[in-house]
Structure formats: C-alpha cells, structure tokens
mmCIF file of C-alpha atoms and ligand atoms in Angstrom:
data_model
loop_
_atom_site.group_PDB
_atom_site.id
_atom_site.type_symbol
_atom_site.label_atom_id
_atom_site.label_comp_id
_atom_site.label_asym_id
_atom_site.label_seq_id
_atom_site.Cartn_x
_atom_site.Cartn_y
_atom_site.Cartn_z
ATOM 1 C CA UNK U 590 0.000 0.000 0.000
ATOM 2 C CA UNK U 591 1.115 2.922 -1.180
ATOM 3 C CA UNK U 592 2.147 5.194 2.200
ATOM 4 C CA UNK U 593 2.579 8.738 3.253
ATOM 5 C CA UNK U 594 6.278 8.983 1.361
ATOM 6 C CA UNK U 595 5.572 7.203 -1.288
ATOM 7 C CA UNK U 596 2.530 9.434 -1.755
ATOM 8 C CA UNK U 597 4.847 12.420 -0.824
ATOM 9 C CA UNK U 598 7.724 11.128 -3.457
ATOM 10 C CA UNK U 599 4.239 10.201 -6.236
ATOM 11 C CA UNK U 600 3.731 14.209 -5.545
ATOM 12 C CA UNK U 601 7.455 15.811 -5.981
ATOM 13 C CA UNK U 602 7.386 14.111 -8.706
ATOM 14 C CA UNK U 603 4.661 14.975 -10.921
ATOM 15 C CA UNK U 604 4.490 18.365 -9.735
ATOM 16 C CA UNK U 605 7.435 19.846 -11.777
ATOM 17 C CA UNK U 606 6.402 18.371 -14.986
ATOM 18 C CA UNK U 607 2.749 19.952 -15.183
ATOM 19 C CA UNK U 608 3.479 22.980 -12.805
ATOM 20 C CA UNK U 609 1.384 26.073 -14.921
ATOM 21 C CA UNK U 610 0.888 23.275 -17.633
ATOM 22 C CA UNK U 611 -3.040 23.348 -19.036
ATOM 23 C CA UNK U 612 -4.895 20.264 -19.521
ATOM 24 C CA UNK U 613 -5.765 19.164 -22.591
ATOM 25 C CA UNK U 614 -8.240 16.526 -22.227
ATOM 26 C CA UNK U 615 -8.637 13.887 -19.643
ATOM 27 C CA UNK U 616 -8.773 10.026 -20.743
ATOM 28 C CA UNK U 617 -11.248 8.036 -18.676
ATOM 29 C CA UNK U 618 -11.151 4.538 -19.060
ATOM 30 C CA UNK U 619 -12.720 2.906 -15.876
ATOM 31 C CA UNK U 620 -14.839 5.556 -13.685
ATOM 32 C CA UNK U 621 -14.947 3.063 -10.879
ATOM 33 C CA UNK U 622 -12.958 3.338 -8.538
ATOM 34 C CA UNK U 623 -13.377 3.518 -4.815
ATOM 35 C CA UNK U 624 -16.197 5.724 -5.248
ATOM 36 C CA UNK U 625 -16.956 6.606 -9.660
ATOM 37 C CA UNK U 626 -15.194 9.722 -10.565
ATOM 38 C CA UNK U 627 -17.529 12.668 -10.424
ATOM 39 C CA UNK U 628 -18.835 14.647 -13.895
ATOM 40 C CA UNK U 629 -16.731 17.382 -12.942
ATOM 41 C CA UNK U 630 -13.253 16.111 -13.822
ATOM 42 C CA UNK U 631 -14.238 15.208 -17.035
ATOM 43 C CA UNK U 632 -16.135 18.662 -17.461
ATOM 44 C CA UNK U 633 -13.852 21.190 -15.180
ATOM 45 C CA UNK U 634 -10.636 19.798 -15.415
ATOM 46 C CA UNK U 635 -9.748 19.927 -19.221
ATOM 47 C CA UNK U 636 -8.621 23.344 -20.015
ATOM 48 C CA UNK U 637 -7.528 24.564 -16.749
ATOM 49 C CA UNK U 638 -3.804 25.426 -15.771
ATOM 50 C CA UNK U 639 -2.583 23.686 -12.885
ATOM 51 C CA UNK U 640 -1.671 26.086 -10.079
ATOM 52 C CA UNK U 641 0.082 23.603 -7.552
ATOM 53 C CA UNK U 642 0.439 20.294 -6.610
ATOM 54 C CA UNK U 643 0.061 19.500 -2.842
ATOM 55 C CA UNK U 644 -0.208 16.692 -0.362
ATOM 56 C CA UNK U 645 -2.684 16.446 2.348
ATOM 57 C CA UNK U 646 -2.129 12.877 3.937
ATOM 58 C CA UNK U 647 -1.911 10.572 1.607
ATOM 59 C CA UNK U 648 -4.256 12.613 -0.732
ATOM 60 C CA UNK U 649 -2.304 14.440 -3.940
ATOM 61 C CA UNK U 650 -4.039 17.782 -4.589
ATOM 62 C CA UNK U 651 -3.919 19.413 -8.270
ATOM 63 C CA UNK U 652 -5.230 22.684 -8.188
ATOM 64 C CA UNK U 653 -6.503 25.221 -10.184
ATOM 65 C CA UNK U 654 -8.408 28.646 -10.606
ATOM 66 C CA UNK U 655 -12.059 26.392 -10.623
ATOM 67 C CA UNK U 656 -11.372 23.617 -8.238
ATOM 68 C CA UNK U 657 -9.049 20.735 -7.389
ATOM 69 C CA UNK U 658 -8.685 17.255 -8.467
ATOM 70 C CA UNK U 659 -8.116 14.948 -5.279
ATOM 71 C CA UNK U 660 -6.287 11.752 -6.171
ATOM 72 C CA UNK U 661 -5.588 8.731 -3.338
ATOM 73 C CA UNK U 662 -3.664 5.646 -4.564
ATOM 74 C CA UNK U 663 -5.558 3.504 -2.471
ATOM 75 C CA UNK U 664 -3.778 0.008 -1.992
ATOM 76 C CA UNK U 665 -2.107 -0.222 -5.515
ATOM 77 C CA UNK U 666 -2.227 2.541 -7.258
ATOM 78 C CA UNK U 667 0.255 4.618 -9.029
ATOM 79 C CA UNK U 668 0.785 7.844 -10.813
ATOM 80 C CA UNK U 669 3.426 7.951 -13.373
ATOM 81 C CA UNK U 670 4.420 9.595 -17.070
ATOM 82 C CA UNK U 671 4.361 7.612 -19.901
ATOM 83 C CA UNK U 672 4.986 8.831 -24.148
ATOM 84 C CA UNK U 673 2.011 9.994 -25.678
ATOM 85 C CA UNK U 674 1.634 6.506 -27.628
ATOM 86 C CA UNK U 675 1.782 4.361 -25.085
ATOM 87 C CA UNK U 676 -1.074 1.399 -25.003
ATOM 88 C CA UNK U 677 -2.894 1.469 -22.029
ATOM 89 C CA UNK U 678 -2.853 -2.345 -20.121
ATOM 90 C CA UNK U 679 -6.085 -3.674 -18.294
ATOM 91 C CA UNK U 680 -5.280 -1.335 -14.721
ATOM 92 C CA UNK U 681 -4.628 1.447 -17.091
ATOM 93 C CA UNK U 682 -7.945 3.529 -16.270
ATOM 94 C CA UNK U 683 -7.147 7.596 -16.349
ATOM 95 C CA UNK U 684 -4.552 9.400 -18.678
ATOM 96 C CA UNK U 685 -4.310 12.935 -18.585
ATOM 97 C CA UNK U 686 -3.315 14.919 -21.514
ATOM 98 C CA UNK U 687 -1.591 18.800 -21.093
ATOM 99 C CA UNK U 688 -1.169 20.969 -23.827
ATOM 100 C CA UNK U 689 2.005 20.629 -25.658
ATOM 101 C CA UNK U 690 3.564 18.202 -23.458
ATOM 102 C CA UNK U 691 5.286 15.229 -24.687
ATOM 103 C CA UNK U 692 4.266 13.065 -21.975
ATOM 104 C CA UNK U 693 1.308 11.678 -20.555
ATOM 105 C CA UNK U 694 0.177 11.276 -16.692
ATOM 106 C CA UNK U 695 -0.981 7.703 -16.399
ATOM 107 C CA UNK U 696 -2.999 6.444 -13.391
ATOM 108 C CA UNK U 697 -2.747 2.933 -12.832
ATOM 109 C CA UNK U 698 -4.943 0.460 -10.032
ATOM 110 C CA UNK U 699 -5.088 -2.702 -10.070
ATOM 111 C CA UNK U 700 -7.167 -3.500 -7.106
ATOM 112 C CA UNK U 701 -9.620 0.036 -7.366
ATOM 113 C CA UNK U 702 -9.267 1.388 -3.995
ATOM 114 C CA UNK U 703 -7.784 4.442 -5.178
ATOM 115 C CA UNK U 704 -9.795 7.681 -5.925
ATOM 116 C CA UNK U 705 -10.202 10.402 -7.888
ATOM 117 C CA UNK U 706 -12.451 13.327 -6.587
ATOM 118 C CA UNK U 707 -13.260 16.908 -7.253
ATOM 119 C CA UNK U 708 -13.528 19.593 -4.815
ATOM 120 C CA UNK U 709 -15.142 23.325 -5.685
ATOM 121 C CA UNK U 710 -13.844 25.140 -2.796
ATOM 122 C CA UNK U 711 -11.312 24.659 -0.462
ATOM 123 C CA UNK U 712 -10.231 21.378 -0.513
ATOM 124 C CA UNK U 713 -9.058 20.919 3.068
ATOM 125 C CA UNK U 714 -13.130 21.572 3.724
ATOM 126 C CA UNK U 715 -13.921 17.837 1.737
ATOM 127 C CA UNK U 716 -15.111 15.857 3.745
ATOM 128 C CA UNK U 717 -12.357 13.403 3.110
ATOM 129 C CA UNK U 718 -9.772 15.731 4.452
ATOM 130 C CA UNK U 719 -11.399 18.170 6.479
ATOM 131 C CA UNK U 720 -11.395 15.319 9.706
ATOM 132 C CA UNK U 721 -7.792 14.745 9.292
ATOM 133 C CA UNK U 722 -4.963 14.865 11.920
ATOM 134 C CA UNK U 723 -1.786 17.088 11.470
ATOM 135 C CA UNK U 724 1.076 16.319 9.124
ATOM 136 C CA UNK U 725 3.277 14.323 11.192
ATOM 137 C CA UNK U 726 6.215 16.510 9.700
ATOM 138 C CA UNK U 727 5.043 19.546 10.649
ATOM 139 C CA UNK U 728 5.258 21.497 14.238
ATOM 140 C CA UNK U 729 1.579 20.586 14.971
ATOM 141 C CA UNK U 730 2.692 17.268 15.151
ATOM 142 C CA UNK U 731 4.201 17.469 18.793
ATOM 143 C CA UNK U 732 4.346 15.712 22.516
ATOM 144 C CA UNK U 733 1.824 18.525 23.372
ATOM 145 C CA UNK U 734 -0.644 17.695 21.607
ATOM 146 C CA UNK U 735 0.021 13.911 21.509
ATOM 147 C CA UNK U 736 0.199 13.975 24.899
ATOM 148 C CA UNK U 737 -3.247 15.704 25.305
ATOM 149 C CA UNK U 738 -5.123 13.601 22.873
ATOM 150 C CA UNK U 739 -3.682 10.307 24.410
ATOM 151 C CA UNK U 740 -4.935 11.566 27.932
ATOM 152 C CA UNK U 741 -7.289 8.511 29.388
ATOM 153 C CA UNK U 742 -7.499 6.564 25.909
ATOM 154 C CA UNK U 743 -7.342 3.039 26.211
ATOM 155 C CA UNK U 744 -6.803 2.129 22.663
ATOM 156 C CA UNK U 745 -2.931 0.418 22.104
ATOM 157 C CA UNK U 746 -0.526 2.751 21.515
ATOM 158 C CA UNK U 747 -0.326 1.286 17.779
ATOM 159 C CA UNK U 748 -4.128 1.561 16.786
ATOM 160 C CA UNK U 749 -4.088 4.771 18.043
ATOM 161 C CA UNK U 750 -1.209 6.290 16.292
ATOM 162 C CA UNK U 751 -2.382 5.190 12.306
ATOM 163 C CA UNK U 752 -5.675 6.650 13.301
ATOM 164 C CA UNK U 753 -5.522 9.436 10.265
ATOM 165 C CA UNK U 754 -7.801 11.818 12.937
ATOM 166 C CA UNK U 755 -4.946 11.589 15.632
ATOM 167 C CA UNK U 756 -2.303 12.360 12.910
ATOM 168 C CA UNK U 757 -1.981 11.335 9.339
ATOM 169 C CA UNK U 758 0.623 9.116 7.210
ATOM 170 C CA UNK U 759 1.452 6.961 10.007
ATOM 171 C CA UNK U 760 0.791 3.739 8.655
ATOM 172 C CA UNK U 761 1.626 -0.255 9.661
ATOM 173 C CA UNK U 762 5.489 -0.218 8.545
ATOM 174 C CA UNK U 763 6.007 2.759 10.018
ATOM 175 C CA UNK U 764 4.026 2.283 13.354
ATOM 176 C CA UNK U 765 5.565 -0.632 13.741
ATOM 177 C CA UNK U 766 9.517 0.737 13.176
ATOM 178 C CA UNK U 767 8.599 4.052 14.916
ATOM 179 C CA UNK U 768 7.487 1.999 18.289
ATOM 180 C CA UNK U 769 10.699 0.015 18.028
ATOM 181 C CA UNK U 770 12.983 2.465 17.841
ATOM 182 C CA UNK U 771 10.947 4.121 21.281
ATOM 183 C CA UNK U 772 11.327 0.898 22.993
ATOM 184 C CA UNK U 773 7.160 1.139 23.384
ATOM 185 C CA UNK U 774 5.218 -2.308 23.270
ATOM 186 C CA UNK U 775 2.802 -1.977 20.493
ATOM 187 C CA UNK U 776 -0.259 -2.959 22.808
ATOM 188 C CA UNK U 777 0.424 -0.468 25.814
ATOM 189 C CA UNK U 778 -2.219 1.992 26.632
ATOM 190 C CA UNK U 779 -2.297 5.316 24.746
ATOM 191 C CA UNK U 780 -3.246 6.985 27.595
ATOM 192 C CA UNK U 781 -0.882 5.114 29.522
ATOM 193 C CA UNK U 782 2.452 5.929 28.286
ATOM 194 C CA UNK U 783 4.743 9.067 30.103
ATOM 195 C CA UNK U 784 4.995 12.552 28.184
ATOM 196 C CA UNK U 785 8.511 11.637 28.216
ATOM 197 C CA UNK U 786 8.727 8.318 26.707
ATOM 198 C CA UNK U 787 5.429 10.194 23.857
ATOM 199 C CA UNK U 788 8.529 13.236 23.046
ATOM 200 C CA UNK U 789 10.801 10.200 22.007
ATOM 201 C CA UNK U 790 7.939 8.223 20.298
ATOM 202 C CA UNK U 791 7.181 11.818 18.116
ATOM 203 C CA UNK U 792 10.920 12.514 17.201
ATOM 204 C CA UNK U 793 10.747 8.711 15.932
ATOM 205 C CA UNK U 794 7.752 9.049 13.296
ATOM 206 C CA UNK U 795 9.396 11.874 12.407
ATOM 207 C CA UNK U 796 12.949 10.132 11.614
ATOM 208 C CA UNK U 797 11.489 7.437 9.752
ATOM 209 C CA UNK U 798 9.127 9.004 7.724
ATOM 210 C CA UNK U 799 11.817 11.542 7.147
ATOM 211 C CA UNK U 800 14.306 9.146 6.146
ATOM 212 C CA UNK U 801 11.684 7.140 4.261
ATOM 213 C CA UNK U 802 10.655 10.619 1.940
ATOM 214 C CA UNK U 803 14.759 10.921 1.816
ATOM 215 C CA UNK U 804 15.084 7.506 -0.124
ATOM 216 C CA UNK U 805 12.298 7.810 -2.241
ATOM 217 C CA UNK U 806 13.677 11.162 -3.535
ATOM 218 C CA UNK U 807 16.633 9.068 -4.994
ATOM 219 C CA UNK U 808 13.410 7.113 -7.174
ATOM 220 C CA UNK U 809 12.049 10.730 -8.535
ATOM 221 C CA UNK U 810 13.581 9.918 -11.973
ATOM 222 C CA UNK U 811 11.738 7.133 -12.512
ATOM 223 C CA UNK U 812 8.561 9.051 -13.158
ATOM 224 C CA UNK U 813 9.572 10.018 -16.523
ATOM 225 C CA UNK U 814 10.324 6.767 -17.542
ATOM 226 C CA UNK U 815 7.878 4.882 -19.378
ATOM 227 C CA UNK U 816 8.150 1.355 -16.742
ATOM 228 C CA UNK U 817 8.715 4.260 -13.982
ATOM 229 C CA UNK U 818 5.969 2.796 -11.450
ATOM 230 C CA UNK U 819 7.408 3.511 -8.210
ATOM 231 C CA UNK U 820 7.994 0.563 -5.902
ATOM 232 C CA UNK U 821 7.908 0.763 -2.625
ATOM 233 C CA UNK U 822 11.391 2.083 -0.657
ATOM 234 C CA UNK U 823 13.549 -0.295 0.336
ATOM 235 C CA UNK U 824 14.190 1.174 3.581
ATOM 236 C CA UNK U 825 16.241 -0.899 5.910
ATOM 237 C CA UNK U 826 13.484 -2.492 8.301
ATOM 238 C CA UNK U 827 13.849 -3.300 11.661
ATOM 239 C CA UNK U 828 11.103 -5.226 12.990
ATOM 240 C CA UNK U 829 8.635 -5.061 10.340
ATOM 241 C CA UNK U 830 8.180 -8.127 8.062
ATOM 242 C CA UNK U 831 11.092 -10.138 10.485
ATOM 243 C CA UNK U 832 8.637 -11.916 12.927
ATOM 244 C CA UNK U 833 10.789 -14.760 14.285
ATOM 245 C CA UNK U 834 13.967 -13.176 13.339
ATOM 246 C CA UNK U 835 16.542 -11.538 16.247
ATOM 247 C CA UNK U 836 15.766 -8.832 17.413
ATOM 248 C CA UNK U 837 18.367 -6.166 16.114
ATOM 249 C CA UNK U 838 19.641 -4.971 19.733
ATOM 250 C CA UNK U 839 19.292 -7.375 22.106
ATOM 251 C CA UNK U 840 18.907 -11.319 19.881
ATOM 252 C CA UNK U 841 16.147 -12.277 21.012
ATOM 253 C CA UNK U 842 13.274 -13.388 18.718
ATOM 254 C CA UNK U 843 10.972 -10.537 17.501
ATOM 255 C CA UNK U 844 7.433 -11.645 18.079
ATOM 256 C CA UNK U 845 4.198 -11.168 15.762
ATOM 257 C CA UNK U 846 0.541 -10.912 16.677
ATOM 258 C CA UNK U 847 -2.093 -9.438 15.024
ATOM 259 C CA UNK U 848 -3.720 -6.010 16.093
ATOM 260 C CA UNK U 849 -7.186 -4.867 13.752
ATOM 261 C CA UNK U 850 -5.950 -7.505 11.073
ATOM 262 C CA UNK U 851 -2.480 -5.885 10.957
ATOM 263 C CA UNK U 852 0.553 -7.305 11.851
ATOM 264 C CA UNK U 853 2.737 -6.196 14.647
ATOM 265 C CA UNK U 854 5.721 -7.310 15.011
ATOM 266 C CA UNK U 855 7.797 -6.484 18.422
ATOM 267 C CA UNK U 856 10.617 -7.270 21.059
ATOM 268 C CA UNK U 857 9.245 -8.361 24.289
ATOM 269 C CA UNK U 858 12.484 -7.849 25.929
ATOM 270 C CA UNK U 859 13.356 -4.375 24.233
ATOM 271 C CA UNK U 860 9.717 -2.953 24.048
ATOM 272 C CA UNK U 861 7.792 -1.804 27.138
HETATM 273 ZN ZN1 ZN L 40 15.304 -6.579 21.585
#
C-alpha cells in the first residue's frame, strides 16, 4: 500500500512536470474506482492550468483557478508519465493529456481502492480531508498535543497512532519501526504511556518518515520513464516483516501478533 512517502515522493514528482501546464483533455477509461469519478473532472478539469500540486495525507491535490482534483492511490495505485503513444494495459484507467507536453500522466490500479475526486472550494473543507490529523512533519505534530489527545485513551498505543484523525501518514510499517525504535510495546495503553517516553515516540515518526521521503527522492527519476511505477522504498526495516527473526539490539526473537488484522511485530524484551 502505497504510504505517506511514497505518496509524498508520487507528488514531488509529478508536480514539476505539469506545474502552470493546461490540460488538454482527460482520458477516462474505468470511472470506478473507490467511489466513480464525479462529472466534474471530465467537465472542469480539461482546459484549466494547474496552479500547484500538494499533499494532504496521503491525498495528492492538483489545483486550479475552478477547483481541485483529489487523487488517493488507495492500496495499488500509481501515478506515473508515460509517451504519448503508449497502449494502455487492463489497470490502465485515467490518462491525462496537457497541452504541448510530450508526456502523458498515467494512473494505474489494479485493485480500485484508489480515488479520484473533485472539490469546488477549499479542498481541506472535503469531507475526506477536512477530519484529518496534522502532518506528522510539521510542528503541529508534537508531545503537546500527543500527549493531550492520548490523555485517558485506552486504545494500544499502535491503533491509536495510524488513526488518520490523531495524525496522518502513520501507517503499519512505520508504526511498527517508529514503536521500536521508542522501545514502546505496540499494545500499551495510549493513555498510559509518560509525556517523556510520547517526546521520544514523536521525534521517531518523524525520523522514519523523514528518512523514508529521503530515499524515495533518490526514485524521482523514474517518473519520466515509461516502466517508472514507483515501488515501494527499500528502507532498511527493523522489525517489520522479520517476525521470528533476532531482534536487532538485544537477539532475542521478535514476536508477531495481530492487532485490527495488521501485523505487529515487536521485542518483548526491548519494548515496554
Ligand atoms: Zn530486543
């Protein structure tokens, strides 16, 4: 699945290529897709000059003077240039065409959980966005106000933390890496974790997120290139995906169990 840096990486690296570029016509080949793409990108969208190209959790905003077309990549999907002439395969389902650009932006998913909406206004105020947490990158994104909004919540420490309303982007890999490198057990009590031991836990989401959106800026090339379909980072992994394995500190076997059908994987002896 497609997370917050590969979402961020998906946005650097469109952006410069149709930055003040107008659309020429939009190509729609399946309009299901989470939800069927509105009327309006087919009718707004063509014509306009694109303004800027932002991310808002793992949502890729294109703007312009009418409105903005929100894209999410959902599990597989993938946003990528290819030559004009390029066949589209089966997954193939939206192209979009600029005006005297040599280069078309192809959006590829396989499984359909990705989505393509149109907002008016402000798109922060869509109701897919407007409930979301802070950027975990930002200053919003501190021990203050984790600390406040853990108070007397008895959710796990790791359901909590990839809830997108308590702060965005912070998804399973990256829960799970973020809570090793804290030394917090993945099942431990929001609400019951010190301020002090939360400060640490914040500067770690921030490291690996910020090292993950470092790597993937070293895969921004690939965009341009016709098989370009980003893959995920190959970021060096600590606990995640090594159930079973020794634990990187202390030896001892990681362990896995499963919290809301996602894997968690953990040292009992390092973890607290
Ligand atoms: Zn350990």
């Amino acid at each position: 699945m497609p997370e917050l840096p590969e979402v961020e990486t998906t946005k650097n690296g469109i952006a410069p290529h149709i930055l003040e570029q107008t659309v020429a016509r939009i190509e729609i080949r399946q309009p299901k897709l989470r939800w069927p793409i509105p009327e309006a990108v087919s009718t707004l969208f063509p014509g306009q000059t694109v303004q800027d190209v932002t991310r808002r959790g793992k949502y890729i905003g294109v703007h312009t003077s009418v409105g903005t077309l929100i894209i999410h990549l959902g599990m597989s999907g993938s946003l990528y240039f290819v030559e004009p002439d390029t066949p589209p395969m089966f997954h193939d389902h939206v192209d979009i065409h600029f005006v005297g650009l040599n280069k078309v932006l192809r959006y590829t998913d396989p499984r359909r959980f990705g989505a393509m909406l149109w907002s008016d206004g402000d798109w922060y105020a869509h109701e897919l966005i407007s409930h979301l947490g802070p950027e975990p990158l930002t200053d919003a994104f501190s021990v203050d106000y984790l600390h406040e909004r853990a108070k007397g919540r008895k959710q796990a420490i790791k359901q909590f933390i990839m809830d997108s309303k308590v702060v965005v982007g912070v998804g399973n890999i990256y829960a799970n890496e973020a809570l090793f490198m804290a030394g917090i057990r993945p099942t431990r009590a929001a609400g019951n974790i010190s301020k002090k031991r939360l400060a640490l836990f914040v500067e770690c989401i921030k490291q690996v997120l910020a090292a993950a959106i470092e790597q993937g800026g070293t895969t921004l090339k690939d965009f341009v290139s016709g098989e370009g379909k980003p893959g995920y980072f190959k970021q060096e992994l600590k606990v995640y995906g090594r159930a079973d394995l020794p634990c990187t500190v202390c030896k001892s076997p990681l362990t896995e169990i499963r919290q809301g059908q996602r894997s968690t994987v953990y040292c009992a002896h390092c973890q607290r």
